[in-house]
Amino acid sequence: MNNIGERIKELRKKNDMTQEKLAEQLGVSYQAVSKWETGIACPDLSLIVPLARLLHVSTDELLGYKDRRAVLEKMWQKALQLGVHETLKMSEAALKEYPHDQTFLYRRACDESFYADETTDAEQKREYLERSVRHFKMLISEYPDFNFAVEMLVTVLPKLGRHEEALSYAMKQPDKDRLLKHCLTGEELEKHRQKLIEQKMTNLITELISNRHNLLCIQAAVNIIKIIISDGNYLEYHDTLMHYYVWQAQCLVRENRHDEAIEALRTALQHAKECKVLEKEGQLLPYTTPILNRLSFDTKKISDFNPMRQLHDYITISEFDAIRDREDFIALTKEG
C-alpha cells in the first residue's frame, strides 16, 4: 500500500476527476480521498477493486505491482506456442487483472476470431465470431482511435454474413480501399480487386521511373505493364509507354547506343499513334487482359494527354542532338 495515495492522485487527474467526484462514486467523503492522497490514511481494502475500476487500472497497478503486467505479457507470448485456445485463455485471465488494457482487450477479440476459424463445429464457430464482434465493438467504444480494432472487426463481420455492417465501418477508415475487399462480394469484389491491382501497378511503375536516367528501372516499368496487360490492349497505357520509350531512348543515346535509341523512339511513336486512334473513338472501352477485364477507360481523356504533341516536343530537346542528323531519326520526326 506504500505510495498508493500518490497513485490515486495521479490517476484521478488522468481521468479528469475531482476529489469530490471520486468520493461521491465511492460513497465516501472528499476528506477521505484527500487523506489518501496526502498519505495520512489509506483506503479500506473493500474499496480497492471499485477504486481501480473507477480509475481504469488493474488492482495490481493501483497497488503498485508494476511487474505484474510484464509477467502476464511473457505468459501470453509463451502461450502462443501452444495455440489459439491457450492464448485466448491467457488473454481472458489477463483481463481479470487489467480489465481496460487495450492490448489484452484486442488480443482477446482477435483470439476469439482465430478460434472460430479453427473450429469445425458450426454452432461454436458462430458463438465465437459473435463474441469477437461484441468485444471488438466494446474496444472501439472505449478506444475510438484504435484503427487496428476497426480493421479486424471489418474482417470478422462478413463471416457472419453482415457485409453491410462491415462496409459501414470500412468506409470510415482512411485506408478504406484495402478494407473493402473484406466487405464486397461477387462482381463488386472482383472489380475492386482489379482496381487495387491497377493502383499497385501504378505505384510501382511510378516509383521505378522516379529516376528517368536509370535505364534498367525504365525497362522494368515497361515490362511490368506488358506483363499485367498481356494482350497488348494498353488503352491509356499507350500514353504511359510512349513516355517510357522516349526516356529509354534518352538513356540509350547517353550510352552511345544510337540504333537502339532509334528503335525505342519508333516504338514510342507507335504508342502515340495508338492514342490518336483511341481519341477518335471517344467512348468507354474495357480492358481485355484477364487481370483487369472488369475495368475500362474513357478514351475522351486522350485529348488531355495530346501524346503526339508531347512526342514532338520530346524529340526537339538537345539530348537527341547526337542522332538528329541520322536519316532514320529525320524520318521519324516527319512521320510524327
CSV table of C-alpha atoms in Angstrom, one decimal:
chain,number,residue,atom,x,y,z
A,1,MET,CA,0.0,0.0,0.0
A,2,ASN,CA,3.1,2.2,0.0
A,3,ASN,CA,2.6,5.4,-2.0
A,4,ILE,CA,-0.9,4.4,-3.0
A,5,GLY,CA,-2.1,8.0,-2.3
A,6,GLU,CA,0.3,9.4,-4.9
A,7,ARG,CA,-1.0,6.9,-7.5
A,8,ILE,CA,-4.7,7.7,-6.6
A,9,LYS,CA,-4.0,11.4,-7.1
A,10,GLU,CA,-2.1,10.9,-10.4
A,11,LEU,CA,-4.8,8.5,-11.8
A,12,ARG,CA,-7.7,10.7,-10.6
A,13,LYS,CA,-6.2,13.7,-12.5
A,14,LYS,CA,-5.5,11.5,-15.6
A,15,ASN,CA,-9.2,10.6,-15.6
A,16,ASP,CA,-10.2,14.2,-15.2
A,17,MET,CA,-11.9,13.6,-11.8
A,18,THR,CA,-12.1,15.9,-8.8
A,19,GLN,CA,-11.7,14.6,-5.3
A,20,GLU,CA,-15.4,15.3,-4.8
A,21,LYS,CA,-16.5,13.3,-7.8
A,22,LEU,CA,-14.3,10.3,-6.9
A,23,ALA,CA,-15.6,10.4,-3.3
A,24,GLU,CA,-19.2,10.5,-4.5
A,25,GLN,CA,-18.8,7.4,-6.7
A,26,LEU,CA,-17.1,5.5,-3.9
A,27,GLY,CA,-19.6,6.6,-1.3
A,28,VAL,CA,-17.0,8.3,0.9
A,29,SER,CA,-16.3,11.9,1.9
A,30,TYR,CA,-14.0,14.0,-0.2
A,31,GLN,CA,-11.9,14.5,3.0
A,32,ALA,CA,-11.3,10.7,3.0
A,33,VAL,CA,-9.9,11.0,-0.6
A,34,SER,CA,-7.8,14.0,0.5
A,35,LYS,CA,-6.3,12.0,3.3
A,36,TRP,CA,-5.4,9.1,1.0
A,37,GLU,CA,-3.7,11.4,-1.4
A,38,THR,CA,-1.7,13.2,1.3
A,39,GLY,CA,-0.7,9.9,2.9
A,40,ILE,CA,-2.5,10.5,6.2
A,41,ALA,CA,-4.7,7.4,5.6
A,42,CYS,CA,-5.1,4.5,3.2
A,43,PRO,CA,-8.4,3.4,1.5
A,44,ASP,CA,-10.2,0.4,3.0
A,45,LEU,CA,-9.4,-2.9,1.4
A,46,SER,CA,-13.0,-3.2,0.3
A,47,LEU,CA,-12.6,-0.1,-1.8
A,48,ILE,CA,-9.5,-1.3,-3.8
A,49,VAL,CA,-11.5,-3.1,-6.5
A,50,PRO,CA,-14.1,-0.3,-7.2
A,51,LEU,CA,-11.3,2.3,-6.9
A,52,ALA,CA,-9.3,0.5,-9.5
A,53,ARG,CA,-12.3,0.3,-11.8
A,54,LEU,CA,-13.1,3.9,-11.5
A,55,LEU,CA,-9.5,4.9,-12.3
A,56,HIS,CA,-9.4,2.4,-15.2
A,57,VAL,CA,-6.5,0.4,-13.9
A,58,SER,CA,-5.9,-3.1,-12.5
A,59,THR,CA,-5.8,-3.6,-8.8
A,60,ASP,CA,-2.1,-4.6,-9.2
A,61,GLU,CA,-1.4,-1.3,-11.0
A,62,LEU,CA,-3.2,0.7,-8.3
A,63,LEU,CA,-1.3,-1.1,-5.5
A,64,GLY,CA,2.0,-0.6,-7.3
A,65,TYR,CA,2.8,-4.1,-8.5
A,66,LYS,CA,4.4,-2.8,-11.7
A,67,ASP,CA,6.0,-6.0,-12.8
A,68,ARG,CA,2.7,-8.0,-12.9
A,69,ARG,CA,1.7,-6.8,-16.4
A,70,ALA,CA,5.2,-7.7,-17.7
A,71,VAL,CA,4.7,-11.2,-16.3
A,72,LEU,CA,1.3,-11.6,-18.0
A,73,GLU,CA,2.8,-10.4,-21.2
A,74,LYS,CA,5.5,-13.1,-21.1
A,75,MET,CA,2.9,-15.7,-20.2
A,76,TRP,CA,0.8,-14.7,-23.2
A,77,GLN,CA,3.9,-14.9,-25.5
A,78,LYS,CA,4.6,-18.4,-24.2
A,79,ALA,CA,1.0,-19.4,-24.8
A,80,LEU,CA,1.5,-18.6,-28.5
A,81,GLN,CA,3.5,-21.8,-28.9
A,82,LEU,CA,0.5,-23.8,-27.6
A,83,GLY,CA,-2.1,-22.5,-30.0
A,84,VAL,CA,-5.0,-20.0,-30.0
A,85,HIS,CA,-7.0,-21.8,-27.3
A,86,GLU,CA,-4.3,-21.2,-24.8
A,87,THR,CA,-3.7,-17.6,-25.9
A,88,LEU,CA,-7.4,-16.9,-25.5
A,89,LYS,CA,-7.4,-18.3,-22.0
A,90,MET,CA,-4.4,-16.2,-21.2
A,91,SER,CA,-6.0,-13.0,-22.6
A,92,GLU,CA,-9.1,-13.6,-20.5
A,93,ALA,CA,-7.0,-14.2,-17.4
A,94,ALA,CA,-5.0,-11.0,-18.0
A,95,LEU,CA,-8.2,-9.0,-18.4
A,96,LYS,CA,-9.4,-10.0,-15.0
A,97,GLU,CA,-6.5,-8.1,-13.6
A,98,TYR,CA,-6.3,-5.4,-16.3
A,99,PRO,CA,-9.9,-5.0,-17.4
A,100,HIS,CA,-9.3,-1.9,-19.5
A,101,ASP,CA,-5.9,-2.8,-21.0
A,102,GLN,CA,-6.1,-2.0,-24.7
A,103,THR,CA,-3.6,-4.7,-25.8
A,104,PHE,CA,-5.3,-7.6,-23.8
A,105,LEU,CA,-8.8,-6.4,-25.0
A,106,TYR,CA,-7.6,-6.5,-28.6
A,107,ARG,CA,-5.9,-9.9,-28.2
A,108,ARG,CA,-9.0,-11.5,-26.7
A,109,ALA,CA,-11.2,-10.3,-29.5
A,110,CYS,CA,-8.6,-11.5,-32.1
A,111,ASP,CA,-8.2,-14.9,-30.4
A,112,GLU,CA,-11.9,-15.4,-30.4
A,113,SER,CA,-12.0,-14.8,-34.1
A,114,PHE,CA,-9.0,-17.1,-34.7
A,115,TYR,CA,-10.6,-19.8,-32.6
A,116,ALA,CA,-13.8,-19.6,-34.6
A,117,ASP,CA,-11.7,-20.1,-37.8
A,118,GLU,CA,-10.2,-23.2,-36.4
A,119,THR,CA,-13.2,-25.0,-35.0
A,120,THR,CA,-15.3,-27.3,-37.3
A,121,ASP,CA,-18.4,-27.0,-35.1
A,122,ALA,CA,-20.8,-24.6,-36.8
A,123,GLU,CA,-22.6,-23.5,-33.7
A,124,GLN,CA,-19.3,-22.9,-31.8
A,125,LYS,CA,-17.9,-21.1,-34.7
A,126,ARG,CA,-20.8,-18.7,-34.7
A,127,GLU,CA,-20.7,-18.2,-31.0
A,128,TYR,CA,-17.0,-17.2,-31.0
A,129,LEU,CA,-17.5,-14.9,-34.0
A,130,GLU,CA,-20.3,-13.2,-32.2
A,131,ARG,CA,-18.2,-12.9,-29.1
A,132,SER,CA,-15.4,-11.5,-31.2
A,133,VAL,CA,-17.6,-8.8,-32.8
A,134,ARG,CA,-19.1,-7.9,-29.4
A,135,HIS,CA,-15.6,-7.4,-27.9
A,136,PHE,CA,-14.2,-5.5,-30.8
A,137,LYS,CA,-17.1,-3.1,-30.6
A,138,MET,CA,-16.5,-2.7,-26.8
A,139,LEU,CA,-12.9,-2.0,-27.6
A,140,ILE,CA,-13.7,0.6,-30.3
A,141,SER,CA,-16.2,2.2,-27.9
A,142,GLU,CA,-13.5,2.6,-25.2
A,143,TYR,CA,-10.7,3.4,-27.7
A,144,PRO,CA,-12.3,5.1,-30.7
A,145,ASP,CA,-9.0,5.9,-32.4
A,146,PHE,CA,-7.7,2.3,-32.3
A,147,ASN,CA,-7.8,1.6,-36.0
A,148,PHE,CA,-6.5,-2.0,-35.7
A,149,ALA,CA,-9.6,-3.0,-33.9
A,150,VAL,CA,-11.8,-1.5,-36.6
A,151,GLU,CA,-9.8,-3.3,-39.3
A,152,MET,CA,-10.3,-6.7,-37.5
A,153,LEU,CA,-14.0,-6.0,-37.0
A,154,VAL,CA,-14.3,-5.4,-40.7
A,155,THR,CA,-12.8,-8.9,-41.4
A,156,VAL,CA,-15.0,-10.7,-38.8
A,157,LEU,CA,-18.4,-9.3,-39.6
A,158,PRO,CA,-18.6,-10.7,-43.2
A,159,LYS,CA,-18.0,-14.2,-41.7
A,160,LEU,CA,-21.4,-13.7,-40.0
A,161,GLY,CA,-23.0,-12.5,-43.3
A,162,ARG,CA,-23.1,-8.9,-42.0
A,163,HIS,CA,-21.4,-7.4,-45.1
A,164,GLU,CA,-23.3,-4.1,-45.0
A,165,GLU,CA,-22.3,-3.5,-41.4
A,166,ALA,CA,-18.7,-4.3,-42.2
A,167,LEU,CA,-19.0,-1.8,-45.2
A,168,SER,CA,-20.2,1.0,-42.9
A,169,TYR,CA,-17.1,0.6,-40.7
A,170,ALA,CA,-14.7,0.3,-43.6
A,171,MET,CA,-16.0,3.4,-45.4
A,172,LYS,CA,-15.0,5.5,-42.3
A,173,GLN,CA,-11.4,4.3,-42.4
A,174,PRO,CA,-8.6,6.3,-44.1
A,175,ASP,CA,-7.4,3.1,-46.0
A,176,LYS,CA,-10.9,2.0,-46.9
A,177,ASP,CA,-9.8,0.7,-50.3
A,178,ARG,CA,-7.8,-2.0,-48.6
A,179,LEU,CA,-10.6,-3.0,-46.3
A,180,LEU,CA,-13.4,-3.0,-48.8
A,181,LYS,CA,-12.2,-6.4,-50.2
A,182,HIS,CA,-13.4,-7.9,-47.0
A,183,CYS,CA,-16.9,-6.4,-47.3
A,184,LEU,CA,-17.7,-6.8,-51.0
A,185,THR,CA,-18.9,-9.9,-52.8
A,186,GLY,CA,-19.3,-11.3,-56.3
A,187,GLU,CA,-18.7,-8.9,-59.2
A,188,GLU,CA,-18.2,-5.9,-57.0
A,189,LEU,CA,-15.4,-7.7,-55.1
A,190,GLU,CA,-13.7,-8.8,-58.3
A,191,LYS,CA,-13.8,-5.3,-59.8
A,192,HIS,CA,-12.5,-3.8,-56.5
A,193,ARG,CA,-9.6,-6.3,-56.5
A,194,GLN,CA,-8.7,-5.3,-60.0
A,195,LYS,CA,-8.7,-1.7,-59.0
A,196,LEU,CA,-6.3,-2.5,-56.2
A,197,ILE,CA,-4.0,-4.4,-58.7
A,198,GLU,CA,-4.0,-1.4,-61.0
A,199,GLN,CA,-3.3,1.0,-58.2
A,200,LYS,CA,-0.4,-1.1,-57.0
A,201,MET,CA,1.0,-1.4,-60.6
A,202,THR,CA,0.7,2.4,-61.0
A,203,ASN,CA,2.5,3.0,-57.7
A,204,LEU,CA,5.3,0.5,-58.5
A,205,ILE,CA,6.0,1.8,-62.0
A,206,THR,CA,5.8,5.4,-60.8
A,207,GLU,CA,8.4,4.6,-58.2
A,208,LEU,CA,10.6,2.8,-60.7
A,209,ILE,CA,10.7,5.8,-63.2
A,210,SER,CA,11.2,8.4,-60.5
A,211,ASN,CA,14.8,8.5,-61.8
A,212,ARG,CA,14.4,8.8,-65.5
A,213,HIS,CA,18.1,8.4,-66.0
A,214,ASN,CA,18.1,4.8,-64.9
A,215,LEU,CA,17.7,2.6,-68.0
A,216,LEU,CA,17.1,-0.6,-66.0
A,217,CYS,CA,14.3,1.0,-64.0
A,218,ILE,CA,12.5,2.3,-67.1
A,219,GLN,CA,12.8,-1.1,-68.8
A,220,ALA,CA,11.4,-2.8,-65.6
A,221,ALA,CA,8.4,-0.4,-65.6
A,222,VAL,CA,7.7,-1.2,-69.3
A,223,ASN,CA,7.9,-4.9,-68.6
A,224,ILE,CA,5.5,-4.7,-65.7
A,225,ILE,CA,2.9,-3.0,-67.9
A,226,LYS,CA,3.4,-5.7,-70.6
A,227,ILE,CA,3.0,-8.5,-68.0
A,228,ILE,CA,-0.2,-7.1,-66.5
A,229,ILE,CA,-1.7,-6.1,-69.8
A,230,SER,CA,-0.6,-9.3,-71.6
A,231,ASP,CA,-2.8,-9.0,-74.6
A,232,GLY,CA,-1.4,-5.6,-75.8
A,233,ASN,CA,-4.7,-3.8,-75.4
A,234,TYR,CA,-3.0,-1.0,-73.4
A,235,LEU,CA,-5.6,1.7,-73.8
A,236,GLU,CA,-4.5,4.6,-71.6
A,237,TYR,CA,-1.1,2.9,-71.0
A,238,HIS,CA,-0.3,3.7,-74.6
A,239,ASP,CA,0.4,7.2,-73.4
A,240,THR,CA,2.4,5.9,-70.5
A,241,LEU,CA,4.5,3.7,-72.7
A,242,MET,CA,5.1,6.5,-75.1
A,243,HIS,CA,6.8,8.5,-72.4
A,244,TYR,CA,8.8,5.5,-71.1
A,245,TYR,CA,10.2,4.6,-74.5
A,246,VAL,CA,11.2,8.2,-75.0
A,247,TRP,CA,13.0,8.2,-71.7
A,248,GLN,CA,14.6,4.9,-72.6
A,249,ALA,CA,15.8,6.4,-75.9
A,250,GLN,CA,17.4,9.3,-74.0
A,251,CYS,CA,19.3,6.8,-71.8
A,252,LEU,CA,20.4,4.8,-74.8
A,253,VAL,CA,21.7,8.0,-76.5
A,254,ARG,CA,23.8,8.8,-73.4
A,255,GLU,CA,25.3,5.4,-73.7
A,256,ASN,CA,26.0,5.8,-77.4
A,257,ARG,CA,23.6,3.0,-78.3
A,258,HIS,CA,22.1,5.0,-81.1
A,259,ASP,CA,20.5,2.2,-83.1
A,260,GLU,CA,18.6,1.0,-80.0
A,261,ALA,CA,17.6,4.6,-79.3
A,262,ILE,CA,16.0,5.0,-82.7
A,263,GLU,CA,14.2,1.7,-82.2
A,264,ALA,CA,12.9,3.0,-78.8
A,265,LEU,CA,11.7,6.2,-80.4
A,266,ARG,CA,10.0,4.2,-83.2
A,267,THR,CA,8.1,2.3,-80.5
A,268,ALA,CA,7.2,5.5,-78.7
A,269,LEU,CA,5.7,6.8,-82.0
A,270,GLN,CA,3.6,3.7,-82.4
A,271,HIS,CA,2.1,4.2,-79.0
A,272,ALA,CA,1.4,7.8,-79.7
A,273,LYS,CA,-0.4,6.8,-82.9
A,274,GLU,CA,-2.5,4.3,-80.9
A,275,CYS,CA,-3.5,7.1,-78.6
A,276,LYS,CA,-4.6,9.2,-81.6
A,277,VAL,CA,-6.8,6.3,-82.8
A,278,LEU,CA,-8.4,5.9,-79.4
A,279,GLU,CA,-9.1,9.7,-79.2
A,280,LYS,CA,-11.2,9.4,-82.3
A,281,GLU,CA,-13.3,6.6,-80.8
A,282,GLY,CA,-14.4,8.7,-77.9
A,283,GLN,CA,-16.0,6.0,-75.8
A,284,LEU,CA,-15.7,3.8,-72.8
A,285,LEU,CA,-13.5,0.8,-73.7
A,286,PRO,CA,-13.0,-2.2,-71.5
A,287,TYR,CA,-9.6,-3.7,-70.8
A,288,THR,CA,-9.4,-7.2,-72.2
A,289,THR,CA,-6.5,-8.6,-70.3
A,290,PRO,CA,-7.8,-11.2,-67.8
A,291,ILE,CA,-6.2,-9.3,-64.8
A,292,LEU,CA,-8.0,-6.0,-65.5
A,293,ASN,CA,-11.0,-7.1,-67.6
A,294,ARG,CA,-13.6,-5.6,-65.1
A,295,LEU,CA,-12.1,-2.1,-65.7
A,296,SER,CA,-12.5,0.3,-68.5
A,297,PHE,CA,-11.0,3.5,-69.9
A,298,ASP,CA,-12.8,6.6,-71.2
A,299,THR,CA,-11.0,7.4,-74.4
A,300,LYS,CA,-12.1,11.0,-74.2
A,301,LYS,CA,-9.3,11.6,-71.7
A,302,ILE,CA,-6.8,11.0,-74.5
A,303,SER,CA,-7.3,14.6,-75.6
A,304,ASP,CA,-6.0,15.7,-72.3
A,305,PHE,CA,-2.8,13.8,-72.9
A,306,ASN,CA,-2.1,15.0,-76.5
A,307,PRO,CA,0.6,12.4,-76.9
A,308,MET,CA,1.6,13.3,-80.4
A,309,ARG,CA,2.3,16.9,-79.3
A,310,GLN,CA,4.3,15.7,-76.3
A,311,LEU,CA,6.3,13.3,-78.5
A,312,HIS,CA,7.1,16.2,-80.9
A,313,ASP,CA,8.3,18.3,-78.0
A,314,TYR,CA,10.4,15.4,-76.7
A,315,ILE,CA,12.4,14.9,-79.9
A,316,THR,CA,13.3,18.6,-80.2
A,317,ILE,CA,15.3,18.5,-76.9
A,318,SER,CA,19.1,18.7,-77.1
A,319,GLU,CA,19.6,15.2,-75.7
A,320,PHE,CA,18.8,13.8,-79.2
A,321,ASP,CA,21.3,16.1,-81.0
A,322,ALA,CA,23.7,13.2,-81.3
A,323,ILE,CA,21.3,11.3,-83.6
A,324,ARG,CA,19.4,14.3,-85.1
A,325,ASP,CA,21.2,14.1,-88.5
A,326,ARG,CA,20.5,10.4,-89.0
A,327,GLU,CA,18.1,9.6,-91.8
A,328,ASP,CA,16.0,7.3,-89.7
A,329,PHE,CA,15.7,10.0,-87.0
A,330,ILE,CA,14.6,12.5,-89.6
A,331,ALA,CA,12.1,10.0,-91.0
A,332,LEU,CA,10.6,9.6,-87.5
A,333,THR,CA,10.2,13.3,-87.0
A,334,LYS,CA,8.4,13.6,-90.3
A,335,GLU,CA,6.2,10.6,-89.6
A,336,GLY,CA,5.3,12.1,-86.2
